[in-house]
PDB file of C-alpha atoms in Angstrom:
ATOM      1  CA  MET A   1      53.886 133.557 172.627  1.00 55.00           C
ATOM      2  CA  LYS A   2      50.374 132.139 172.629  1.00 54.00           C
ATOM      3  CA  ALA A   3      51.434 129.525 170.072  1.00 58.00           C
ATOM      4  CA  ILE A   4      54.337 128.426 172.311  1.00 59.00           C
ATOM      5  CA  LEU A   5      52.077 128.131 175.353  1.00 52.00           C
ATOM      6  CA  LYS A   6      49.530 126.190 173.316  1.00 53.00           C
ATOM      7  CA  ASN A   7      52.210 123.755 172.106  1.00 60.00           C
ATOM      8  CA  ARG A   8      53.463 123.241 175.666  1.00 63.00           C
ATOM      9  CA  LEU A   9      49.927 122.609 176.867  1.00 58.00           C
ATOM     10  CA  LEU A  10      49.339 120.061 174.105  1.00 54.00           C
ATOM     11  CA  LYS A  11      52.634 118.332 174.912  1.00 61.00           C
ATOM     12  CA  ASN A  12      51.658 118.147 178.593  1.00 60.00           C
ATOM     13  CA  ILE A  13      48.245 116.702 177.715  1.00 62.00           C
ATOM     14  CA  PHE A  14      49.751 114.070 175.415  1.00 52.00           C
ATOM     15  CA  SER A  15      52.380 113.209 178.030  1.00 53.00           C
ATOM     16  CA  PHE A  16      49.658 112.744 180.635  1.00 51.00           C
ATOM     17  CA  ILE A  17      47.622 110.537 178.289  1.00 56.00           C
ATOM     18  CA  PHE A  18      50.639 108.350 177.472  1.00 46.00           C
ATOM     19  CA  LEU A  19      51.497 108.077 181.173  1.00 43.00           C
ATOM     20  CA  LEU A  20      47.927 107.061 181.977  1.00 45.00           C
ATOM     21  CA  ILE A  21      47.954 104.417 179.232  1.00 46.00           C
ATOM     22  CA  PHE A  22      51.302 103.104 180.499  1.00 41.00           C
ATOM     23  CA  LEU A  23      50.071 102.878 184.093  1.00 45.00           C
ATOM     24  CA  LEU A  24      46.896 101.100 183.037  1.00 49.00           C
ATOM     25  CA  SER A  25      48.856  98.619 180.926  1.00 46.00           C
ATOM     26  CA  CYS A  26      51.166  97.880 183.869  1.00 45.00           C
ATOM     27  CA  LYS A  27      48.177  97.447 186.141  1.00 51.00           C
ATOM     28  CA  ASN A  28      46.706  94.803 183.813  1.00 56.00           C
ATOM     29  CA  ALA A  29      50.018  93.135 182.913  1.00 68.00           C
ATOM     30  CA  GLN A  30      49.551  90.299 185.403  1.00 75.00           C
ATOM     31  CA  PHE A  31      46.260  89.422 183.698  1.00 87.00           C
ATOM     32  CA  SER A  32      47.353  89.893 180.080  1.00 83.00           C
ATOM     33  CA  GLU A  33      47.839  86.165 179.472  1.00 92.00           C
ATOM     34  CA  LEU A  34      44.385  85.235 180.737  1.00 96.00           C
ATOM     35  CA  ARG A  35      41.782  84.151 178.202  1.00 96.00           C
ATOM     36  CA  ASN A  36      38.037  84.347 178.141  1.00 97.00           C
ATOM     37  CA  GLY A  37      36.719  81.242 179.901  1.00 98.00           C
ATOM     38  CA  ASP A  38      39.788  80.525 182.009  1.00 98.00           C
ATOM     39  CA  LEU A  39      38.948  79.072 185.411  1.00 98.00           C
ATOM     40  CA  LEU A  40      40.441  80.555 188.564  1.00 98.00           C
ATOM     41  CA  PHE A  41      40.779  78.116 191.465  1.00 97.00           C
ATOM     42  CA  VAL A  42      41.426  79.522 194.945  1.00 96.00           C
ATOM     43  CA  THR A  43      43.552  77.368 197.248  1.00 93.00           C
ATOM     44  CA  ALA A  44      41.911  76.163 200.444  1.00 86.00           C
ATOM     45  CA  LYS A  45      42.696  77.282 203.965  1.00 74.00           C
ATOM     46  CA  GLU A  46      43.315  74.585 206.547  1.00 62.00           C
ATOM     47  CA  THR A  47      40.551  75.456 208.998  1.00 55.00           C
ATOM     48  CA  GLY A  48      36.852  76.350 209.147  1.00 56.00           C
ATOM     49  CA  LEU A  49      34.514  75.814 206.209  1.00 63.00           C
ATOM     50  CA  SER A  50      37.413  75.920 203.766  1.00 54.00           C
ATOM     51  CA  GLY A  51      39.283  73.183 205.579  1.00 56.00           C
ATOM     52  CA  ALA A  52      36.131  71.085 205.950  1.00 61.00           C
ATOM     53  CA  ILE A  53      35.411  71.269 202.211  1.00 61.00           C
ATOM     54  CA  ASN A  54      38.940  70.259 201.390  1.00 56.00           C
ATOM     55  CA  ASN A  55      39.003  67.442 203.964  1.00 58.00           C
ATOM     56  CA  VAL A  56      36.298  65.482 202.172  1.00 58.00           C
ATOM     57  CA  THR A  57      36.966  66.513 198.555  1.00 56.00           C
ATOM     58  CA  GLN A  58      40.721  66.782 197.929  1.00 53.00           C
ATOM     59  CA  LYS A  59      41.706  64.472 195.067  1.00 53.00           C
ATOM     60  CA  GLN A  60      45.241  65.565 194.208  1.00 54.00           C
ATOM     61  CA  GLU A  61      48.227  66.134 196.468  1.00 55.00           C
ATOM     62  CA  HIS A  62      49.201  69.348 194.698  1.00 54.00           C
ATOM     63  CA  ALA A  63      45.622  70.626 194.313  1.00 63.00           C
ATOM     64  CA  SER A  64      43.620  71.817 197.280  1.00 86.00           C
ATOM     65  CA  PHE A  65      40.847  74.270 196.389  1.00 93.00           C
ATOM     66  CA  ASP A  66      37.718  75.679 197.964  1.00 91.00           C
ATOM     67  CA  HIS A  67      36.532  78.314 195.446  1.00 95.00           C
ATOM     68  CA  ILE A  68      36.311  78.794 191.686  1.00 97.00           C
ATOM     69  CA  GLY A  69      35.315  81.482 189.191  1.00 98.00           C
ATOM     70  CA  ILE A  70      35.309  81.889 185.410  1.00 98.00           C
ATOM     71  CA  VAL A  71      37.109  84.720 183.603  1.00 98.00           C
ATOM     72  CA  GLU A  72      35.155  87.041 181.347  1.00 98.00           C
ATOM     73  CA  LYS A  73      37.468  89.084 179.137  1.00 96.00           C
ATOM     74  CA  ASN A  74      35.833  91.868 177.158  1.00 93.00           C
ATOM     75  CA  ARG A  75      36.551  95.361 175.866  1.00 91.00           C
ATOM     76  CA  HIS A  76      36.043  96.784 179.360  1.00 91.00           C
ATOM     77  CA  GLY A  77      38.700  94.582 180.968  1.00 93.00           C
ATOM     78  CA  PHE A  78      38.932  91.379 182.978  1.00 96.00           C
ATOM     79  CA  PHE A  79      36.123  90.158 185.230  1.00 98.00           C
ATOM     80  CA  VAL A  80      35.374  87.030 187.234  1.00 98.00           C
ATOM     81  CA  LEU A  81      31.907  85.479 187.281  1.00 98.00           C
ATOM     82  CA  HIS A  82      31.396  83.433 190.427  1.00 98.00           C
ATOM     83  CA  ALA A  83      29.105  82.549 193.316  1.00 98.00           C
ATOM     84  CA  ALA A  84      30.342  83.593 196.762  1.00 97.00           C
ATOM     85  CA  PRO A  85      28.825  83.729 200.268  1.00 95.00           C
ATOM     86  CA  LYS A  86      29.119  87.516 200.196  1.00 95.00           C
ATOM     87  CA  GLY A  87      27.162  88.801 197.211  1.00 96.00           C
ATOM     88  CA  GLY A  88      25.862  85.547 195.758  1.00 98.00           C
ATOM     89  CA  SER A  89      26.273  85.029 192.003  1.00 98.00           C
ATOM     90  CA  GLN A  90      28.151  88.068 190.762  1.00 98.00           C
ATOM     91  CA  ARG A  91      30.493  89.673 188.255  1.00 98.00           C
ATOM     92  CA  GLN A  92      33.573  91.058 189.984  1.00 98.00           C
ATOM     93  CA  GLU A  93      36.417  93.110 188.546  1.00 97.00           C
ATOM     94  CA  ILE A  94      39.418  90.782 188.573  1.00 96.00           C
ATOM     95  CA  ARG A  95      41.629  92.878 190.850  1.00 95.00           C
ATOM     96  CA  GLY A  96      38.863  92.904 193.451  1.00 95.00           C
ATOM     97  CA  PHE A  97      38.457  89.136 193.109  1.00 96.00           C
ATOM     98  CA  VAL A  98      42.178  88.531 193.600  1.00 95.00           C
ATOM     99  CA  LYS A  99      42.369  90.886 196.574  1.00 94.00           C
ATOM    100  CA  SER A 100      39.359  89.371 198.332  1.00 92.00           C
ATOM    101  CA  HIS A 101      40.555  85.781 197.885  1.00 91.00           C
ATOM    102  CA  THR A 102      44.265  86.032 198.687  1.00 88.00           C
ATOM    103  CA  TYR A 103      44.428  88.221 201.782  1.00 82.00           C
ATOM    104  CA  GLU A 104      44.898  85.230 204.102  1.00 81.00           C
ATOM    105  CA  GLY A 105      47.711  83.656 202.119  1.00 85.00           C
ATOM    106  CA  GLN A 106      45.672  81.714 199.552  1.00 90.00           C
ATOM    107  CA  ASN A 107      46.832  81.445 195.962  1.00 93.00           C
ATOM    108  CA  ILE A 108      44.894  81.522 192.704  1.00 96.00           C
ATOM    109  CA  ILE A 109      45.689  78.870 190.106  1.00 96.00           C
ATOM    110  CA  VAL A 110      44.660  79.306 186.472  1.00 97.00           C
ATOM    111  CA  TYR A 111      43.197  76.303 184.645  1.00 98.00           C
ATOM    112  CA  ARG A 112      42.137  76.254 180.988  1.00 98.00           C
ATOM    113  CA  LEU A 113      39.992  73.938 178.897  1.00 98.00           C
ATOM    114  CA  LEU A 114      41.918  71.765 176.475  1.00 98.00           C
ATOM    115  CA  PRO A 115      41.651  72.956 172.846  1.00 98.00           C
ATOM    116  CA  GLN A 116      39.047  70.371 171.839  1.00 98.00           C
ATOM    117  CA  TYR A 117      36.617  71.658 174.471  1.00 98.00           C
ATOM    118  CA  ARG A 118      37.053  75.415 174.102  1.00 98.00           C
ATOM    119  CA  GLN A 119      34.098  75.787 171.767  1.00 98.00           C
ATOM    120  CA  ALA A 120      31.987  75.555 174.942  1.00 98.00           C
ATOM    121  CA  ILE A 121      33.396  78.777 176.391  1.00 98.00           C
ATOM    122  CA  PRO A 122      31.209  81.460 174.697  1.00 98.00           C
ATOM    123  CA  SER A 123      27.945  79.808 175.754  1.00 98.00           C
ATOM    124  CA  ALA A 124      29.329  79.071 179.233  1.00 98.00           C
ATOM    125  CA  VAL A 125      30.184  82.741 179.800  1.00 98.00           C
ATOM    126  CA  GLU A 126      26.747  83.694 178.467  1.00 98.00           C
ATOM    127  CA  ASN A 127      25.061  81.187 180.789  1.00 98.00           C
ATOM    128  CA  ALA A 128      27.083  82.448 183.745  1.00 98.00           C
ATOM    129  CA  ASN A 129      25.889  85.990 183.033  1.00 98.00           C
ATOM    130  CA  LEU A 130      22.292  84.776 183.010  1.00 98.00           C
ATOM    131  CA  MET A 131      22.734  83.349 186.519  1.00 98.00           C
ATOM    132  CA  LEU A 132      24.018  86.573 188.055  1.00 98.00           C
ATOM    133  CA  GLY A 133      21.980  87.988 190.914  1.00 97.00           C
ATOM    134  CA  LYS A 134      20.968  84.658 192.458  1.00 97.00           C
ATOM    135  CA  PRO A 135      21.723  84.185 196.187  1.00 98.00           C
ATOM    136  CA  TYR A 136      24.413  81.881 197.496  1.00 98.00           C
ATOM    137  CA  ASN A 137      23.443  78.304 198.341  1.00 98.00           C
ATOM    138  CA  PHE A 138      24.558  77.897 201.952  1.00 96.00           C
ATOM    139  CA  ASN A 139      23.160  74.352 202.202  1.00 96.00           C
ATOM    140  CA  TYR A 140      25.337  72.953 199.381  1.00 96.00           C
ATOM    141  CA  ILE A 141      22.350  70.897 198.234  1.00 96.00           C
ATOM    142  CA  LEU A 142      21.439  71.527 194.582  1.00 96.00           C
ATOM    143  CA  ASP A 143      18.783  74.199 194.273  1.00 94.00           C
ATOM    144  CA  GLU A 144      17.446  75.977 191.187  1.00 93.00           C
ATOM    145  CA  ASN A 145      17.135  79.282 193.061  1.00 95.00           C
ATOM    146  CA  SER A 146      20.603  79.586 194.596  1.00 98.00           C
ATOM    147  CA  TYR A 147      24.107  78.419 193.696  1.00 98.00           C
ATOM    148  CA  TYR A 148      27.405  77.619 195.370  1.00 97.00           C
ATOM    149  CA  CYS A 149      30.716  78.207 193.596  1.00 97.00           C
ATOM    150  CA  SER A 150      31.390  74.926 191.773  1.00 97.00           C
ATOM    151  CA  ASP A 151      27.661  74.472 191.153  1.00 98.00           C
ATOM    152  CA  PHE A 152      27.664  77.850 189.365  1.00 98.00           C
ATOM    153  CA  ILE A 153      30.522  76.747 187.088  1.00 98.00           C
ATOM    154  CA  GLU A 154      29.107  73.275 186.395  1.00 98.00           C
ATOM    155  CA  ARG A 155      25.782  74.831 185.365  1.00 98.00           C
ATOM    156  CA  ALA A 156      27.539  77.357 183.110  1.00 98.00           C
ATOM    157  CA  PHE A 157      29.121  74.495 181.128  1.00 98.00           C
ATOM    158  CA  ARG A 158      26.279  71.991 181.538  1.00 98.00           C
ATOM    159  CA  LYS A 159      24.941  72.291 177.988  1.00 96.00           C
ATOM    160  CA  ASP A 160      28.245  70.985 176.648  1.00 97.00           C
ATOM    161  CA  HIS A 161      28.712  68.362 179.397  1.00 97.00           C
ATOM    162  CA  ILE A 162      32.137  69.679 180.338  1.00 98.00           C
ATOM    163  CA  PHE A 163      31.757  68.723 183.990  1.00 97.00           C
ATOM    164  CA  LYS A 164      29.514  66.186 185.671  1.00 94.00           C
ATOM    165  CA  LEU A 165      27.699  65.878 188.951  1.00 97.00           C
ATOM    166  CA  GLU A 166      28.910  63.130 191.260  1.00 95.00           C
ATOM    167  CA  PRO A 167      27.627  61.630 194.530  1.00 96.00           C
ATOM    168  CA  MET A 168      28.723  63.953 197.328  1.00 94.00           C
ATOM    169  CA  THR A 169      30.578  62.610 200.316  1.00 93.00           C
ATOM    170  CA  PHE A 170      31.126  64.120 203.734  1.00 93.00           C
ATOM    171  CA  ILE A 171      33.197  61.224 205.044  1.00 91.00           C
ATOM    172  CA  ASP A 172      36.542  62.022 206.637  1.00 90.00           C
ATOM    173  CA  PRO A 173      38.971  59.704 204.784  1.00 87.00           C
ATOM    174  CA  LYS A 174      41.128  59.417 207.906  1.00 87.00           C
ATOM    175  CA  THR A 175      38.338  58.143 210.168  1.00 90.00           C
ATOM    176  CA  GLY A 176      35.812  56.651 207.751  1.00 92.00           C
ATOM    177  CA  ALA A 177      33.053  58.559 209.579  1.00 94.00           C
ATOM    178  CA  THR A 178      31.129  61.713 208.716  1.00 93.00           C
ATOM    179  CA  ASN A 179      33.390  64.721 209.160  1.00 92.00           C
ATOM    180  CA  THR A 180      32.584  66.373 212.496  1.00 92.00           C
ATOM    181  CA  PHE A 181      32.327  69.848 210.970  1.00 92.00           C
ATOM    182  CA  TRP A 182      29.730  68.718 208.438  1.00 93.00           C
ATOM    183  CA  LYS A 183      27.781  66.685 210.968  1.00 93.00           C
ATOM    184  CA  GLU A 184      27.389  69.752 213.191  1.00 94.00           C
ATOM    185  CA  PHE A 185      26.895  72.030 210.175  1.00 94.00           C
ATOM    186  CA  TYR A 186      23.774  70.166 209.030  1.00 96.00           C
ATOM    187  CA  GLN A 187      22.506  69.528 212.546  1.00 96.00           C
ATOM    188  CA  LYS A 188      22.309  73.291 213.089  1.00 96.00           C
ATOM    189  CA  LYS A 189      20.230  73.582 209.921  1.00 95.00           C
ATOM    190  CA  ASN A 190      17.982  70.657 210.915  1.00 97.00           C
ATOM    191  CA  LEU A 191      19.006  68.923 207.716  1.00 96.00           C
ATOM    192  CA  LYS A 192      20.238  65.420 207.033  1.00 96.00           C
ATOM    193  CA  VAL A 193      23.825  65.218 205.802  1.00 96.00           C
ATOM    194  CA  PRO A 194      23.322  64.867 202.004  1.00 96.00           C
ATOM    195  CA  GLU A 195      25.705  61.941 201.694  1.00 96.00           C
ATOM    196  CA  GLY A 196      25.481  60.413 198.201  1.00 96.00           C
ATOM    197  CA  GLU A 197      23.324  63.172 196.723  1.00 97.00           C
ATOM    198  CA  PRO A 198      24.480  64.708 193.407  1.00 97.00           C
ATOM    199  CA  GLY A 199      26.777  67.687 193.610  1.00 97.00           C
ATOM    200  CA  CYS A 200      30.219  69.002 192.772  1.00 96.00           C
ATOM    201  CA  ASN A 201      33.167  70.755 194.375  1.00 94.00           C
ATOM    202  CA  PRO A 202      36.233  72.772 193.272  1.00 95.00           C
ATOM    203  CA  ASN A 203      38.663  69.867 193.780  1.00 93.00           C
ATOM    204  CA  GLY A 204      36.501  67.603 191.646  1.00 93.00           C
ATOM    205  CA  LEU A 205      36.346  70.169 188.846  1.00 96.00           C
ATOM    206  CA  ALA A 206      40.104  70.777 188.991  1.00 95.00           C
ATOM    207  CA  ALA A 207      40.692  67.035 188.565  1.00 94.00           C
ATOM    208  CA  SER A 208      38.806  66.981 185.236  1.00 96.00           C
ATOM    209  CA  GLU A 209      40.781  65.499 182.347  1.00 97.00           C
ATOM    210  CA  LYS A 210      39.322  68.278 180.170  1.00 98.00           C
ATOM    211  CA  LEU A 211      41.384  70.941 181.928  1.00 97.00           C
ATOM    212  CA  GLU A 212      45.059  71.851 181.923  1.00 97.00           C
ATOM    213  CA  ARG A 213      46.797  73.688 184.741  1.00 96.00           C
ATOM    214  CA  ILE A 214      48.354  76.908 183.403  1.00 96.00           C
ATOM    215  CA  LYS A 215      50.016  78.866 186.182  1.00 94.00           C
ATOM    216  CA  LYS A 216      49.731  80.562 189.530  1.00 92.00           C
ATOM    217  CA  LEU A 217      48.262  84.031 189.203  1.00 89.00           C
ATOM    218  CA  LYS A 218      50.660  86.579 190.709  1.00 73.00           C
TER     219      LYS A 218
END
């Protein structure tokens, strides 16, 4: 009798373990095709800071982004290393990243380095980890003590010259004048609009010829 009960108990334990493994595999299925070093671009909203960033930086009709992070895939799972207004430079579990960046209808598009540039990925992920804990750069003017999202990614790959800094512009292409949002944004900070100063943005990074667009993350 004891032997029968023991066998039933063991069967129940094994069944529970298999069920747990199955549920975990289903939970990660949407991320299974991601690779270490993939770049996640978050589509821009039309208003506020997001809309203002996109207004002066959009380079492609089908690409309109205002945030970016890099995937770190390790034995513990999938994570995103990124710099965000809430939390600064951080490592975030990927499900949390997706949830926090898609709740207002945005999408996440996966980009990947072309094969000839992928040797830069291990050091880029390592560099990104070394930058964790720094505050967010709310001025969007390059600073060694704080980072904004595309700045964080450019620095991670800087050693291998994957991306490059370009003169920033805050000109509204429709009017030819400084975008009203940015004019007021820097006035409130008592700062001059950094027109022409070096910088980067998610749309500029997405337009790099060193990247290929993979898919929309569902």
